[in-house]
Amino acid sequence: AKTEERNTFRFYTPMMHADARKRLLLGADLRQALARDEFYLVYQPSIELRSGRVVAVEALLRWRHPTRGELLPDEFIPLAESLGLIRRIDSWTMQNVREQIRRWDLARLPPLRVAMNVSASTFGHPSFVDDVKQAVQTNGLPAKQLLIEITESAILRLGEDTERTMHALHALGIGVAIDDFGTGYSSLAYLKLSAVDYFKIDRSFVSGLPGEGNDVAIVEAMLAIAKSLGIGTIAEGIETKAQHDFLLRAGCGEGQGYLYARPLAASEIERMLLTPNAR
Ligand code: C2E
Ligand code: CA
Ligand code: CA
Ligand code: CA
């Protein structure tokens, strides 16, 4: 047992060092990424299930790292949060979403709802509502076209102020979606949902449709709650026709997923919507 322990120890130490070193280096790069203009957004269409029409897109962040290539949010958002960089990144995202909405408008695209994700520390910051208000009022961001997505676990973490922030955004005409709905447990119990516009049903429930009895029951219950509260529903991570068919029949409003489209460059969204019969 003793040699085993020693072997284990010898095996793990360099790994841990390598890991911490990598994080440190990545953190240093992350501090430069905004100034070096290395972020960009891709947009995943959201389809109205009844009609098959693209009615919205979700902006998703990407980092073009100078040596490591394209990095996905899961590889750097948690790091950005721990380094205190996330508010600046989320604000960059909002500015770019605003500019993209304007460009699509100039290109005569039908007005799309554009969703953006914000982290808990951004959403919970005392100046968040004012920052958004400024983007809407002074910079001409069309509030009606913007949807802010906040995860259910972030809502739980932030507590009571969340509701006030949601109402303030709602009053500005901005939509609010609860992202990863169903994964955070029990927030429904204390959260009044009058300022919530959409539930985004998490991929972890969608993936089991239509075969998994538990997922079927949970998704049907979510759709029933949403319906009775007048809240819209968007299912994420739809990959199969069978999932699509189930959700359509169960009355879900919209869907996102690889079945319809992967996250795309803004120009590809434009082509998709301006080319007849493209969808
Ligand atoms: P999310 O909001 O739950 O976004 C959905 C994720 O599922 C995206 O991953 C999307 O590319 C992926 N996805 C979409 N359709 C499918 C599918 O059919 N199958 C599978 N397997 N995956 C699918 P992505 O782009 O890697 O984003 C991951 C998370 O990072 C997002 O989860 C969101 O919470 C966060 N994020 C993205 N952009 C931003 C941002 O600008 N700011 C902040 N704070 N967070 C962001
Ligand atoms: Ca989201
Ligand atoms: Ca989500
Ligand atoms: Ca999710």
Short mmCIF file of C-alpha atoms and ligand atoms in Angstrom, two decimals:
data_model
loop_
_atom_site.label_atom_id
_atom_site.label_comp_id
_atom_site.label_asym_id
_atom_site.label_seq_id
_atom_site.Cartn_x
_atom_site.Cartn_y
_atom_site.Cartn_z
CA ALA A 1 0.00 0.00 0.00
CA LYS A 2 2.87 2.27 0.85
CA THR A 3 4.54 2.04 -2.54
CA GLU A 4 1.19 2.51 -4.17
CA GLU A 5 0.68 5.76 -2.26
CA ARG A 6 4.09 6.96 -3.18
CA ASN A 7 3.47 6.16 -6.82
CA THR A 8 0.16 7.97 -6.72
CA PHE A 9 1.78 10.97 -5.13
CA ARG A 10 4.57 11.05 -7.67
CA PHE A 11 2.05 10.69 -10.43
CA TYR A 12 -0.23 13.53 -9.33
CA THR A 13 2.16 16.26 -8.28
CA PRO A 14 3.55 17.17 -11.69
CA MET A 15 0.02 16.98 -13.09
CA MET A 16 -1.29 19.43 -10.53
CA HIS A 17 1.60 21.74 -11.17
CA ALA A 18 1.00 21.57 -14.88
CA ASP A 19 -2.67 22.31 -14.34
CA ALA A 20 -2.10 25.30 -12.08
CA ARG A 21 0.57 26.58 -14.43
CA LYS A 22 -1.77 26.31 -17.38
CA ARG A 23 -4.48 28.19 -15.49
CA LEU A 24 -2.02 30.90 -14.54
CA LEU A 25 -0.84 31.34 -18.11
CA LEU A 26 -4.38 31.30 -19.44
CA GLY A 27 -5.38 33.89 -16.86
CA ALA A 28 -2.58 36.18 -18.02
CA ASP A 29 -3.77 35.79 -21.60
CA LEU A 30 -7.35 36.40 -20.54
CA ARG A 31 -6.40 39.75 -19.02
CA GLN A 32 -5.11 40.78 -22.47
CA ALA A 33 -7.90 39.28 -24.54
CA LEU A 34 -10.23 42.27 -24.52
CA ALA A 35 -7.50 44.75 -25.42
CA ARG A 36 -6.25 42.43 -28.15
CA ASP A 37 -9.75 42.03 -29.54
CA GLU A 38 -9.68 38.24 -29.33
CA PHE A 39 -13.33 37.66 -28.43
CA TYR A 40 -16.09 37.17 -30.93
CA LEU A 41 -19.69 36.07 -30.89
CA VAL A 42 -21.46 33.27 -32.69
CA TYR A 43 -25.23 33.06 -32.90
CA GLN A 44 -27.40 29.99 -32.55
CA PRO A 45 -30.87 30.19 -34.12
CA SER A 46 -33.96 29.54 -32.03
CA ILE A 47 -36.78 27.98 -34.01
CA GLU A 48 -40.48 28.44 -33.42
CA LEU A 49 -41.48 24.79 -33.29
CA ARG A 50 -44.94 25.20 -34.81
CA SER A 51 -43.77 27.09 -37.91
CA GLY A 52 -40.12 26.10 -38.21
CA ARG A 53 -39.23 29.78 -38.51
CA VAL A 54 -36.09 31.30 -36.99
CA VAL A 55 -37.48 33.82 -34.51
CA ALA A 56 -34.44 34.48 -32.37
CA VAL A 57 -30.74 33.84 -31.90
CA GLU A 58 -28.57 33.36 -28.83
CA ALA A 59 -25.20 35.09 -28.76
CA LEU A 60 -22.47 32.73 -27.55
CA LEU A 61 -18.98 33.90 -26.72
CA ARG A 62 -15.81 32.53 -28.31
CA TRP A 63 -12.17 33.33 -27.62
CA ARG A 64 -9.69 33.18 -30.47
CA HIS A 65 -6.64 32.35 -28.40
CA PRO A 66 -3.35 33.32 -30.08
CA THR A 67 -1.81 29.84 -29.76
CA ARG A 68 -4.56 27.50 -28.60
CA GLY A 69 -7.15 28.34 -31.25
CA GLU A 70 -10.86 28.74 -30.58
CA LEU A 71 -11.79 28.30 -26.93
CA LEU A 72 -15.33 27.64 -25.69
CA PRO A 73 -16.87 29.53 -22.75
CA ASP A 74 -16.60 26.57 -20.40
CA GLU A 75 -12.81 26.77 -20.83
CA PHE A 76 -12.50 30.42 -19.77
CA ILE A 77 -15.72 31.88 -18.25
CA PRO A 78 -15.14 30.26 -14.83
CA LEU A 79 -11.58 31.63 -14.92
CA ALA A 80 -12.85 35.08 -15.93
CA GLU A 81 -15.26 34.93 -12.99
CA SER A 82 -12.55 34.03 -10.50
CA LEU A 83 -10.22 36.73 -11.85
CA GLY A 84 -12.91 39.41 -11.63
CA LEU A 85 -12.93 39.96 -15.40
CA ILE A 86 -16.43 38.78 -16.17
CA ARG A 87 -18.24 42.10 -15.84
CA ARG A 88 -16.03 43.68 -18.47
CA ILE A 89 -16.48 40.69 -20.75
CA ASP A 90 -20.26 40.68 -20.34
CA SER A 91 -20.32 44.38 -21.06
CA TRP A 92 -18.25 43.77 -24.22
CA THR A 93 -20.84 41.17 -25.21
CA MET A 94 -23.72 43.58 -24.70
CA GLN A 95 -22.03 46.26 -26.78
CA ASN A 96 -21.37 43.79 -29.58
CA VAL A 97 -24.89 42.40 -29.48
CA ARG A 98 -26.16 45.95 -29.80
CA GLU A 99 -23.92 46.62 -32.81
CA GLN A 100 -24.96 43.34 -34.42
CA ILE A 101 -28.66 44.10 -34.01
CA ARG A 102 -28.05 47.38 -35.80
CA ARG A 103 -26.09 45.74 -38.64
CA TRP A 104 -28.80 43.14 -39.19
CA ASP A 105 -31.36 45.90 -39.18
CA LEU A 106 -29.40 47.80 -41.85
CA ALA A 107 -29.17 44.60 -43.88
CA ARG A 108 -32.98 44.44 -43.71
CA LEU A 109 -33.21 41.23 -41.75
CA PRO A 110 -36.56 40.65 -40.11
CA PRO A 111 -36.19 41.80 -36.49
CA LEU A 112 -34.83 38.93 -34.42
CA ARG A 113 -34.86 38.57 -30.71
CA VAL A 114 -31.23 38.35 -29.61
CA ALA A 115 -30.43 36.60 -26.35
CA MET A 116 -27.26 37.11 -24.36
CA ASN A 117 -25.93 35.31 -21.30
CA VAL A 118 -24.82 37.18 -18.22
CA SER A 119 -22.95 35.76 -15.26
CA ALA A 120 -24.20 36.00 -11.71
CA SER A 121 -21.65 38.63 -10.66
CA THR A 122 -22.68 40.84 -13.59
CA PHE A 123 -26.40 40.42 -13.01
CA GLY A 124 -26.02 40.94 -9.27
CA HIS A 125 -23.85 44.05 -9.54
CA PRO A 126 -25.50 47.23 -8.20
CA SER A 127 -24.84 49.11 -11.45
CA PHE A 128 -26.06 46.40 -13.83
CA VAL A 129 -29.51 47.87 -14.41
CA ASP A 130 -28.03 51.33 -15.01
CA ASP A 131 -25.47 49.92 -17.45
CA VAL A 132 -28.23 48.21 -19.41
CA LYS A 133 -30.41 51.29 -19.22
CA GLN A 134 -27.61 53.35 -20.69
CA ALA A 135 -27.08 50.87 -23.54
CA VAL A 136 -30.79 51.02 -24.29
CA GLN A 137 -31.41 54.72 -23.88
CA THR A 138 -28.24 56.41 -25.05
CA ASN A 139 -26.98 53.87 -27.53
CA GLY A 140 -30.23 52.96 -29.14
CA LEU A 141 -30.34 49.29 -28.29
CA PRO A 142 -33.87 48.16 -29.15
CA ALA A 143 -35.02 46.82 -25.79
CA LYS A 144 -37.78 44.68 -27.25
CA GLN A 145 -35.25 42.72 -29.28
CA LEU A 146 -33.00 41.92 -26.34
CA LEU A 147 -33.34 38.92 -24.05
CA ILE A 148 -31.11 38.51 -21.03
CA GLU A 149 -30.46 34.95 -19.91
CA ILE A 150 -29.55 34.24 -16.32
CA THR A 151 -29.05 30.69 -15.06
CA GLU A 152 -31.25 29.26 -12.38
CA SER A 153 -28.22 28.52 -10.23
CA ALA A 154 -27.12 32.16 -10.49
CA ILE A 155 -30.56 33.25 -9.35
CA LEU A 156 -30.26 30.99 -6.33
CA ARG A 157 -26.83 32.34 -5.54
CA LEU A 158 -27.91 35.97 -5.81
CA GLY A 159 -31.00 35.70 -3.63
CA GLU A 160 -33.54 38.44 -3.13
CA ASP A 161 -32.09 41.23 -5.27
CA THR A 162 -32.58 39.08 -8.34
CA GLU A 163 -36.26 39.75 -8.42
CA ARG A 164 -35.78 43.51 -8.24
CA THR A 165 -33.27 43.40 -11.09
CA MET A 166 -35.60 41.27 -13.18
CA HIS A 167 -38.42 43.72 -12.66
CA ALA A 168 -36.20 46.67 -13.55
CA LEU A 169 -35.12 45.00 -16.81
CA HIS A 170 -38.70 44.11 -17.55
CA ALA A 171 -39.72 47.73 -17.01
CA LEU A 172 -37.12 48.75 -19.61
CA GLY A 173 -38.85 46.41 -22.05
CA ILE A 174 -36.07 43.84 -21.97
CA GLY A 175 -36.94 40.17 -21.82
CA VAL A 176 -35.60 37.92 -19.09
CA ALA A 177 -35.06 34.18 -19.46
CA ILE A 178 -34.21 31.66 -16.78
CA ASP A 179 -31.45 29.60 -18.35
CA ASP A 180 -30.72 25.95 -17.56
CA PHE A 181 -34.20 25.81 -16.10
CA GLY A 182 -34.75 22.86 -13.82
CA THR A 183 -31.12 22.38 -12.81
CA GLY A 184 -31.01 24.77 -9.86
CA TYR A 185 -33.69 23.25 -7.57
CA SER A 186 -36.46 25.03 -5.71
CA SER A 187 -35.92 28.61 -6.86
CA LEU A 188 -39.59 28.61 -7.83
CA ALA A 189 -40.43 28.46 -4.17
CA TYR A 190 -39.31 31.99 -3.40
CA LEU A 191 -39.00 33.62 -6.79
CA LYS A 192 -42.06 35.45 -7.99
CA LEU A 193 -42.06 34.88 -11.69
CA SER A 194 -43.98 37.91 -12.92
CA ALA A 195 -40.92 39.46 -14.60
CA VAL A 196 -39.77 36.25 -16.29
CA ASP A 197 -40.49 35.94 -20.00
CA TYR A 198 -38.98 32.54 -20.86
CA PHE A 199 -37.86 29.30 -19.33
CA LYS A 200 -35.01 27.67 -21.19
CA ILE A 201 -35.36 23.96 -20.57
CA ASP A 202 -31.92 22.55 -19.99
CA ARG A 203 -30.35 20.12 -22.42
CA SER A 204 -29.98 17.53 -19.64
CA PHE A 205 -33.78 17.03 -19.71
CA VAL A 206 -34.12 17.26 -23.47
CA SER A 207 -31.50 14.59 -24.13
CA GLY A 208 -33.65 11.89 -22.52
CA LEU A 209 -36.70 12.65 -24.65
CA PRO A 210 -38.85 10.91 -25.67
CA GLY A 211 -37.71 7.59 -24.14
CA GLU A 212 -36.83 8.48 -20.54
CA GLY A 213 -39.97 8.45 -18.41
CA ASN A 214 -38.53 10.84 -15.81
CA ASP A 215 -37.44 13.40 -18.38
CA VAL A 216 -40.83 13.20 -20.06
CA ALA A 217 -42.60 13.84 -16.76
CA ILE A 218 -40.26 16.69 -15.79
CA VAL A 219 -40.45 18.44 -19.15
CA GLU A 220 -44.23 18.11 -19.26
CA ALA A 221 -44.43 19.59 -15.75
CA MET A 222 -42.19 22.52 -16.73
CA LEU A 223 -44.28 23.22 -19.80
CA ALA A 224 -47.45 23.09 -17.70
CA ILE A 225 -46.08 25.57 -15.13
CA ALA A 226 -44.90 27.89 -17.90
CA LYS A 227 -48.23 27.74 -19.64
CA SER A 228 -50.25 28.51 -16.55
CA LEU A 229 -47.97 31.45 -15.72
CA GLY A 230 -47.94 32.78 -19.27
CA ILE A 231 -44.18 32.23 -19.61
CA GLY A 232 -42.64 31.25 -22.96
CA THR A 233 -40.62 28.06 -23.36
CA ILE A 234 -37.42 27.35 -25.25
CA ALA A 235 -35.90 23.87 -25.22
CA GLU A 236 -32.13 23.70 -25.67
CA GLY A 237 -29.91 21.00 -27.10
CA ILE A 238 -32.41 19.45 -29.51
CA GLU A 239 -30.43 16.96 -31.58
CA THR A 240 -32.99 14.49 -32.91
CA LYS A 241 -36.24 14.58 -34.84
CA ALA A 242 -37.83 12.47 -32.07
CA GLN A 243 -36.99 15.17 -29.49
CA HIS A 244 -38.38 17.82 -31.83
CA ASP A 245 -41.61 15.88 -32.39
CA PHE A 246 -42.12 15.28 -28.68
CA LEU A 247 -41.55 18.94 -27.75
CA LEU A 248 -43.79 20.20 -30.53
CA ARG A 249 -46.61 17.88 -29.41
CA ALA A 250 -46.07 18.77 -25.75
CA GLY A 251 -46.57 22.45 -26.58
CA CYS A 252 -43.05 23.82 -26.20
CA GLY A 253 -42.74 27.18 -27.98
CA GLU A 254 -39.22 27.25 -29.37
CA GLY A 255 -36.20 25.03 -29.75
CA GLN A 256 -32.47 25.38 -30.20
CA GLY A 257 -30.06 22.64 -31.11
CA TYR A 258 -27.78 21.00 -33.60
CA LEU A 259 -30.84 19.47 -35.31
CA TYR A 260 -31.63 22.94 -36.67
CA ALA A 261 -28.31 24.76 -36.57
CA ARG A 262 -25.04 25.02 -34.72
CA PRO A 263 -23.92 28.41 -33.46
CA LEU A 264 -23.10 30.41 -36.62
CA ALA A 265 -21.18 33.51 -37.64
CA ALA A 266 -23.32 36.64 -37.95
CA SER A 267 -22.86 36.55 -41.75
CA GLU A 268 -24.20 32.98 -41.87
CA ILE A 269 -27.29 34.02 -39.90
CA GLU A 270 -27.78 36.77 -42.44
CA ARG A 271 -27.45 34.39 -45.36
CA MET A 272 -29.79 31.90 -43.72
CA LEU A 273 -32.51 34.51 -43.25
CA LEU A 274 -32.11 36.37 -46.52
CA THR A 275 -31.86 33.34 -48.80
CA PRO A 276 -35.30 32.14 -49.84
CA ASN A 277 -36.06 28.55 -48.82
CA ALA A 278 -32.96 28.42 -46.63
CA ARG A 279 -35.29 27.64 -43.76
P1 C2E B 1 -25.88 27.85 -22.36
O1 C2E B 1 -26.41 29.22 -22.19
O2 C2E B 1 -26.66 26.71 -21.74
O3 C2E B 1 -25.70 27.65 -23.92
C1 C2E B 1 -26.01 26.46 -24.62
C2 C2E B 1 -24.77 25.69 -24.97
O4 C2E B 1 -25.16 24.48 -25.62
C3 C2E B 1 -23.83 26.40 -25.95
O5 C2E B 1 -22.51 26.02 -25.60
C4 C2E B 1 -24.23 25.78 -27.30
O6 C2E B 1 -23.20 25.85 -28.27
C5 C2E B 1 -24.51 24.36 -26.88
N1 C2E B 1 -25.45 23.67 -27.76
C6 C2E B 1 -26.42 24.21 -28.53
N2 C2E B 1 -27.13 23.25 -29.19
C7 C2E B 1 -26.61 22.06 -28.80
C8 C2E B 1 -26.92 20.69 -29.12
O7 C2E B 1 -27.84 20.36 -29.88
N3 C2E B 1 -26.16 19.73 -28.52
C9 C2E B 1 -25.14 20.03 -27.66
N4 C2E B 1 -24.44 19.02 -27.13
N5 C2E B 1 -24.83 21.33 -27.33
C10 C2E B 1 -25.55 22.32 -27.90
P2 C2E B 1 -21.33 27.09 -25.52
O8 C2E B 1 -21.41 28.04 -26.67
O9 C2E B 1 -20.08 26.29 -25.32
O10 C2E B 1 -21.66 27.89 -24.20
C11 C2E B 1 -21.54 27.30 -22.93
C12 C2E B 1 -22.06 28.19 -21.84
O11 C2E B 1 -21.24 29.37 -21.67
C13 C2E B 1 -23.45 28.76 -22.12
O12 C2E B 1 -24.39 27.76 -21.77
C14 C2E B 1 -23.49 29.99 -21.26
O13 C2E B 1 -23.89 29.68 -19.95
C15 C2E B 1 -22.03 30.44 -21.22
N6 C2E B 1 -21.82 31.62 -22.09
C16 C2E B 1 -21.80 31.68 -23.44
N7 C2E B 1 -21.61 32.96 -23.88
C17 C2E B 1 -21.51 33.74 -22.77
C18 C2E B 1 -21.31 35.16 -22.54
O14 C2E B 1 -21.21 36.00 -23.46
N8 C2E B 1 -21.27 35.58 -21.23
C19 C2E B 1 -21.41 34.70 -20.18
N9 C2E B 1 -21.36 35.19 -18.93
N10 C2E B 1 -21.61 33.37 -20.36
C20 C2E B 1 -21.66 32.89 -21.64
CA CA B 2 -27.99 30.56 -22.50
CA CA B 3 -28.91 27.17 -21.35
CA CA B 4 -27.55 24.43 -20.53
#
